[in-house]
Every structure is written in C-alpha cells, then in structure tokens.
Amino acid sequence: MSAGLDELARLEENPADPARAQALSTALAVRAALDADFRRSLEAWHEQAKRAHTGGGTVHNEVKGGNQYGPVVMGQNFSNLSFGSPAAAPAPPATARQDPDHSNPPQRG
C-alpha cells in the first residue's frame, strides 16, 4: 500500500500535471479505504480545506494620490505579514523648503 508520499513528491515536481494529481488522489483513496484512522484524518482535513477561502470573488486594488514611503501590499486574504522598519520620507524639494529664520524671503517675479 502506498502512503501517498511518493505521489505527493512527484506532484510537487510538476503541480500542473493532472496525471500526477490523479495518482496522488488514487493513493490517498486506497489508503483511506484500508486504514480507518487515516480515513478519519483525511475526512477532517477535507472538511477544514472546504472552509478555507480560496480567493474567489472580485478584488479591486487602487492607490491614488500622495506618495507611499513604505510597503504597499495589494491583493486579498493576507495573513502573518511582517515588514522591517518603515522607510524614512525623503526630504521635500528645495522649492518647498521653508527658511526657519526668514532671512531669505521668497522672490516674486
């Protein structure tokens, strides 16, 4: 009896191969038919997997206006994200800097 590990390894090598997916499915079904504990565990996993959100639905991500100086994450269903220290905002352009002692008033022309 196959435990399904070889079939899983082959499927991981090429996840888009339907024949490899079918081989794993068959191995798991045979094992479940012969091993009641495995069948119960597989059924419990299947119920849990059915409740998992698979990313269905419509997502519209949009960033408008302003400047983003740190991570911008766009998508759906994120969990356990972490980022390092936030990036420092760049200095404003020279034309926007204020003269703190007003010794150089703006020129008008």
JSON list of C-alpha atoms in Angstrom, two decimals:
[
{"chain": "A", "resi": 1, "resn": "MET", "atom": "CA", "xyz": [0.00, 0.00, 0.00]},
{"chain": "A", "resi": 2, "resn": "SER", "atom": "CA", "xyz": [1.31, 3.43, -0.95]},
{"chain": "A", "resi": 3, "resn": "ALA", "atom": "CA", "xyz": [1.28, 6.07, 1.79]},
{"chain": "A", "resi": 4, "resn": "GLY", "atom": "CA", "xyz": [0.94, 8.73, -0.92]},
{"chain": "A", "resi": 5, "resn": "LEU", "atom": "CA", "xyz": [4.33, 10.26, -0.16]},
{"chain": "A", "resi": 6, "resn": "ASP", "atom": "CA", "xyz": [5.92, 9.25, -3.48]},
{"chain": "A", "resi": 7, "resn": "GLU", "atom": "CA", "xyz": [2.90, 10.50, -5.39]},
{"chain": "A", "resi": 8, "resn": "LEU", "atom": "CA", "xyz": [2.98, 13.77, -3.44]},
{"chain": "A", "resi": 9, "resn": "ALA", "atom": "CA", "xyz": [6.67, 14.24, -4.21]},
{"chain": "A", "resi": 10, "resn": "ARG", "atom": "CA", "xyz": [6.06, 13.68, -7.93]},
{"chain": "A", "resi": 11, "resn": "LEU", "atom": "CA", "xyz": [3.14, 16.13, -7.91]},
{"chain": "A", "resi": 12, "resn": "GLU", "atom": "CA", "xyz": [5.29, 18.75, -6.17]},
{"chain": "A", "resi": 13, "resn": "GLU", "atom": "CA", "xyz": [7.80, 18.42, -9.04]},
{"chain": "A", "resi": 14, "resn": "ASN", "atom": "CA", "xyz": [5.08, 19.35, -11.54]},
{"chain": "A", "resi": 15, "resn": "PRO", "atom": "CA", "xyz": [1.90, 20.66, -9.82]},
{"chain": "A", "resi": 16, "resn": "ALA", "atom": "CA", "xyz": [0.10, 21.29, -13.11]},
{"chain": "A", "resi": 17, "resn": "ASP", "atom": "CA", "xyz": [0.29, 17.64, -14.24]},
{"chain": "A", "resi": 18, "resn": "PRO", "atom": "CA", "xyz": [-3.22, 16.15, -13.92]},
{"chain": "A", "resi": 19, "resn": "ALA", "atom": "CA", "xyz": [-1.88, 12.58, -14.13]},
{"chain": "A", "resi": 20, "resn": "ARG", "atom": "CA", "xyz": [0.32, 13.17, -11.08]},
{"chain": "A", "resi": 21, "resn": "ALA", "atom": "CA", "xyz": [-2.60, 14.73, -9.21]},
{"chain": "A", "resi": 22, "resn": "GLN", "atom": "CA", "xyz": [-4.79, 11.74, -10.09]},
{"chain": "A", "resi": 23, "resn": "ALA", "atom": "CA", "xyz": [-2.06, 9.34, -8.90]},
{"chain": "A", "resi": 24, "resn": "LEU", "atom": "CA", "xyz": [-1.97, 11.09, -5.52]},
{"chain": "A", "resi": 25, "resn": "SER", "atom": "CA", "xyz": [-5.76, 11.10, -5.30]},
{"chain": "A", "resi": 26, "resn": "THR", "atom": "CA", "xyz": [-5.87, 7.36, -6.02]},
{"chain": "A", "resi": 27, "resn": "ALA", "atom": "CA", "xyz": [-3.15, 6.58, -3.47]},
{"chain": "A", "resi": 28, "resn": "LEU", "atom": "CA", "xyz": [-4.99, 8.55, -0.79]},
{"chain": "A", "resi": 29, "resn": "ALA", "atom": "CA", "xyz": [-8.33, 6.90, -1.62]},
{"chain": "A", "resi": 30, "resn": "VAL", "atom": "CA", "xyz": [-6.82, 3.41, -1.42]},
{"chain": "A", "resi": 31, "resn": "ARG", "atom": "CA", "xyz": [-5.10, 4.19, 1.87]},
{"chain": "A", "resi": 32, "resn": "ALA", "atom": "CA", "xyz": [-8.33, 5.65, 3.28]},
{"chain": "A", "resi": 33, "resn": "ALA", "atom": "CA", "xyz": [-10.23, 2.51, 2.25]},
{"chain": "A", "resi": 34, "resn": "LEU", "atom": "CA", "xyz": [-7.72, 0.29, 4.07]},
{"chain": "A", "resi": 35, "resn": "ASP", "atom": "CA", "xyz": [-6.92, 2.44, 7.12]},
{"chain": "A", "resi": 36, "resn": "ALA", "atom": "CA", "xyz": [-9.85, 3.77, 9.18]},
{"chain": "A", "resi": 37, "resn": "ASP", "atom": "CA", "xyz": [-7.69, 6.17, 11.22]},
{"chain": "A", "resi": 38, "resn": "PHE", "atom": "CA", "xyz": [-6.22, 7.65, 8.05]},
{"chain": "A", "resi": 39, "resn": "ARG", "atom": "CA", "xyz": [-9.71, 7.94, 6.53]},
{"chain": "A", "resi": 40, "resn": "ARG", "atom": "CA", "xyz": [-10.98, 9.89, 9.56]},
{"chain": "A", "resi": 41, "resn": "SER", "atom": "CA", "xyz": [-7.96, 12.18, 9.45]},
{"chain": "A", "resi": 42, "resn": "LEU", "atom": "CA", "xyz": [-8.34, 12.72, 5.71]},
{"chain": "A", "resi": 43, "resn": "GLU", "atom": "CA", "xyz": [-12.05, 13.49, 6.09]},
{"chain": "A", "resi": 44, "resn": "ALA", "atom": "CA", "xyz": [-11.31, 16.00, 8.87]},
{"chain": "A", "resi": 45, "resn": "TRP", "atom": "CA", "xyz": [-8.66, 17.67, 6.72]},
{"chain": "A", "resi": 46, "resn": "HIS", "atom": "CA", "xyz": [-11.07, 17.77, 3.78]},
{"chain": "A", "resi": 47, "resn": "GLU", "atom": "CA", "xyz": [-13.77, 19.48, 5.86]},
{"chain": "A", "resi": 48, "resn": "GLN", "atom": "CA", "xyz": [-11.25, 22.06, 7.05]},
{"chain": "A", "resi": 49, "resn": "ALA", "atom": "CA", "xyz": [-9.99, 22.62, 3.49]},
{"chain": "A", "resi": 50, "resn": "LYS", "atom": "CA", "xyz": [-13.55, 23.20, 2.23]},
{"chain": "A", "resi": 51, "resn": "ARG", "atom": "CA", "xyz": [-13.96, 26.07, 4.71]},
{"chain": "A", "resi": 52, "resn": "ALA", "atom": "CA", "xyz": [-10.75, 27.76, 3.60]},
{"chain": "A", "resi": 53, "resn": "HIS", "atom": "CA", "xyz": [-11.25, 30.84, 1.47]},
{"chain": "A", "resi": 54, "resn": "THR", "atom": "CA", "xyz": [-9.63, 30.22, -1.89]},
{"chain": "A", "resi": 55, "resn": "GLY", "atom": "CA", "xyz": [-9.52, 33.76, -3.17]},
{"chain": "A", "resi": 56, "resn": "GLY", "atom": "CA", "xyz": [-12.76, 33.75, -5.08]},
{"chain": "A", "resi": 57, "resn": "GLY", "atom": "CA", "xyz": [-14.59, 36.99, -5.68]},
{"chain": "A", "resi": 58, "resn": "THR", "atom": "CA", "xyz": [-13.59, 40.30, -7.10]},
{"chain": "A", "resi": 59, "resn": "VAL", "atom": "CA", "xyz": [-10.76, 42.40, -5.75]},
{"chain": "A", "resi": 60, "resn": "HIS", "atom": "CA", "xyz": [-10.02, 45.94, -6.90]},
{"chain": "A", "resi": 61, "resn": "ASN", "atom": "CA", "xyz": [-6.80, 47.46, -5.57]},
{"chain": "A", "resi": 62, "resn": "GLU", "atom": "CA", "xyz": [-6.03, 51.12, -6.17]},
{"chain": "A", "resi": 63, "resn": "VAL", "atom": "CA", "xyz": [-3.56, 53.63, -4.78]},
{"chain": "A", "resi": 64, "resn": "LYS", "atom": "CA", "xyz": [-4.29, 57.26, -5.63]},
{"chain": "A", "resi": 65, "resn": "GLY", "atom": "CA", "xyz": [-2.55, 60.48, -4.80]},
{"chain": "A", "resi": 66, "resn": "GLY", "atom": "CA", "xyz": [0.27, 61.20, -2.42]},
{"chain": "A", "resi": 67, "resn": "ASN", "atom": "CA", "xyz": [3.49, 59.33, -2.02]},
{"chain": "A", "resi": 68, "resn": "GLN", "atom": "CA", "xyz": [3.94, 55.95, -0.40]},
{"chain": "A", "resi": 69, "resn": "TYR", "atom": "CA", "xyz": [7.21, 55.67, 1.52]},
{"chain": "A", "resi": 70, "resn": "GLY", "atom": "CA", "xyz": [6.74, 52.17, 2.85]},
{"chain": "A", "resi": 71, "resn": "PRO", "atom": "CA", "xyz": [5.32, 48.86, 1.75]},
{"chain": "A", "resi": 72, "resn": "VAL", "atom": "CA", "xyz": [2.10, 48.89, -0.22]},
{"chain": "A", "resi": 73, "resn": "VAL", "atom": "CA", "xyz": [0.53, 45.44, -0.26]},
{"chain": "A", "resi": 74, "resn": "MET", "atom": "CA", "xyz": [-2.26, 44.82, -2.73]},
{"chain": "A", "resi": 75, "resn": "GLY", "atom": "CA", "xyz": [-4.22, 41.63, -3.00]},
{"chain": "A", "resi": 76, "resn": "GLN", "atom": "CA", "xyz": [-6.64, 39.56, -0.99]},
{"chain": "A", "resi": 77, "resn": "ASN", "atom": "CA", "xyz": [-6.56, 37.30, 2.07]},
{"chain": "A", "resi": 78, "resn": "PHE", "atom": "CA", "xyz": [-3.22, 38.17, 3.64]},
{"chain": "A", "resi": 79, "resn": "SER", "atom": "CA", "xyz": [-2.13, 36.79, 6.98]},
{"chain": "A", "resi": 80, "resn": "ASN", "atom": "CA", "xyz": [1.05, 36.75, 9.04]},
{"chain": "A", "resi": 81, "resn": "LEU", "atom": "CA", "xyz": [2.69, 39.62, 7.17]},
{"chain": "A", "resi": 82, "resn": "SER", "atom": "CA", "xyz": [5.61, 41.45, 8.70]},
{"chain": "A", "resi": 83, "resn": "PHE", "atom": "CA", "xyz": [7.84, 44.22, 7.49]},
{"chain": "A", "resi": 84, "resn": "GLY", "atom": "CA", "xyz": [11.03, 45.82, 8.75]},
{"chain": "A", "resi": 85, "resn": "SER", "atom": "CA", "xyz": [11.33, 49.41, 9.88]},
{"chain": "A", "resi": 86, "resn": "PRO", "atom": "CA", "xyz": [9.37, 51.90, 7.84]},
{"chain": "A", "resi": 87, "resn": "ALA", "atom": "CA", "xyz": [11.31, 53.86, 5.25]},
{"chain": "A", "resi": 88, "resn": "ALA", "atom": "CA", "xyz": [12.02, 57.48, 6.04]},
{"chain": "A", "resi": 89, "resn": "ALA", "atom": "CA", "xyz": [10.23, 60.01, 3.89]},
{"chain": "A", "resi": 90, "resn": "PRO", "atom": "CA", "xyz": [12.56, 61.83, 1.52]},
{"chain": "A", "resi": 91, "resn": "ALA", "atom": "CA", "xyz": [13.33, 65.49, 2.12]},
{"chain": "A", "resi": 92, "resn": "PRO", "atom": "CA", "xyz": [10.96, 67.86, 0.33]},
{"chain": "A", "resi": 93, "resn": "PRO", "atom": "CA", "xyz": [12.25, 69.52, -2.83]},
{"chain": "A", "resi": 94, "resn": "ALA", "atom": "CA", "xyz": [14.28, 72.71, -2.40]},
{"chain": "A", "resi": 95, "resn": "THR", "atom": "CA", "xyz": [11.41, 74.88, -3.68]},
{"chain": "A", "resi": 96, "resn": "ALA", "atom": "CA", "xyz": [9.17, 73.67, -0.87]},
{"chain": "A", "resi": 97, "resn": "ARG", "atom": "CA", "xyz": [11.63, 74.07, 2.00]},
{"chain": "A", "resi": 98, "resn": "GLN", "atom": "CA", "xyz": [10.91, 76.85, 4.46]},
{"chain": "A", "resi": 99, "resn": "ASP", "atom": "CA", "xyz": [13.66, 79.21, 5.68]},
{"chain": "A", "resi": 100, "resn": "PRO", "atom": "CA", "xyz": [13.29, 78.95, 9.50]},
{"chain": "A", "resi": 101, "resn": "ASP", "atom": "CA", "xyz": [14.74, 82.41, 10.26]},
{"chain": "A", "resi": 102, "resn": "HIS", "atom": "CA", "xyz": [13.09, 84.09, 7.23]},
{"chain": "A", "resi": 103, "resn": "SER", "atom": "CA", "xyz": [16.45, 85.60, 6.19]},
{"chain": "A", "resi": 104, "resn": "ASN", "atom": "CA", "xyz": [15.80, 84.67, 2.57]},
{"chain": "A", "resi": 105, "resn": "PRO", "atom": "CA", "xyz": [12.27, 85.77, 1.70]},
{"chain": "A", "resi": 106, "resn": "PRO", "atom": "CA", "xyz": [10.76, 84.17, -1.40]},
{"chain": "A", "resi": 107, "resn": "GLN", "atom": "CA", "xyz": [11.41, 86.07, -4.62]},
{"chain": "A", "resi": 108, "resn": "ARG", "atom": "CA", "xyz": [8.46, 87.31, -6.59]},
{"chain": "A", "resi": 109, "resn": "GLY", "atom": "CA", "xyz": [8.75, 87.99, -10.17]}
]
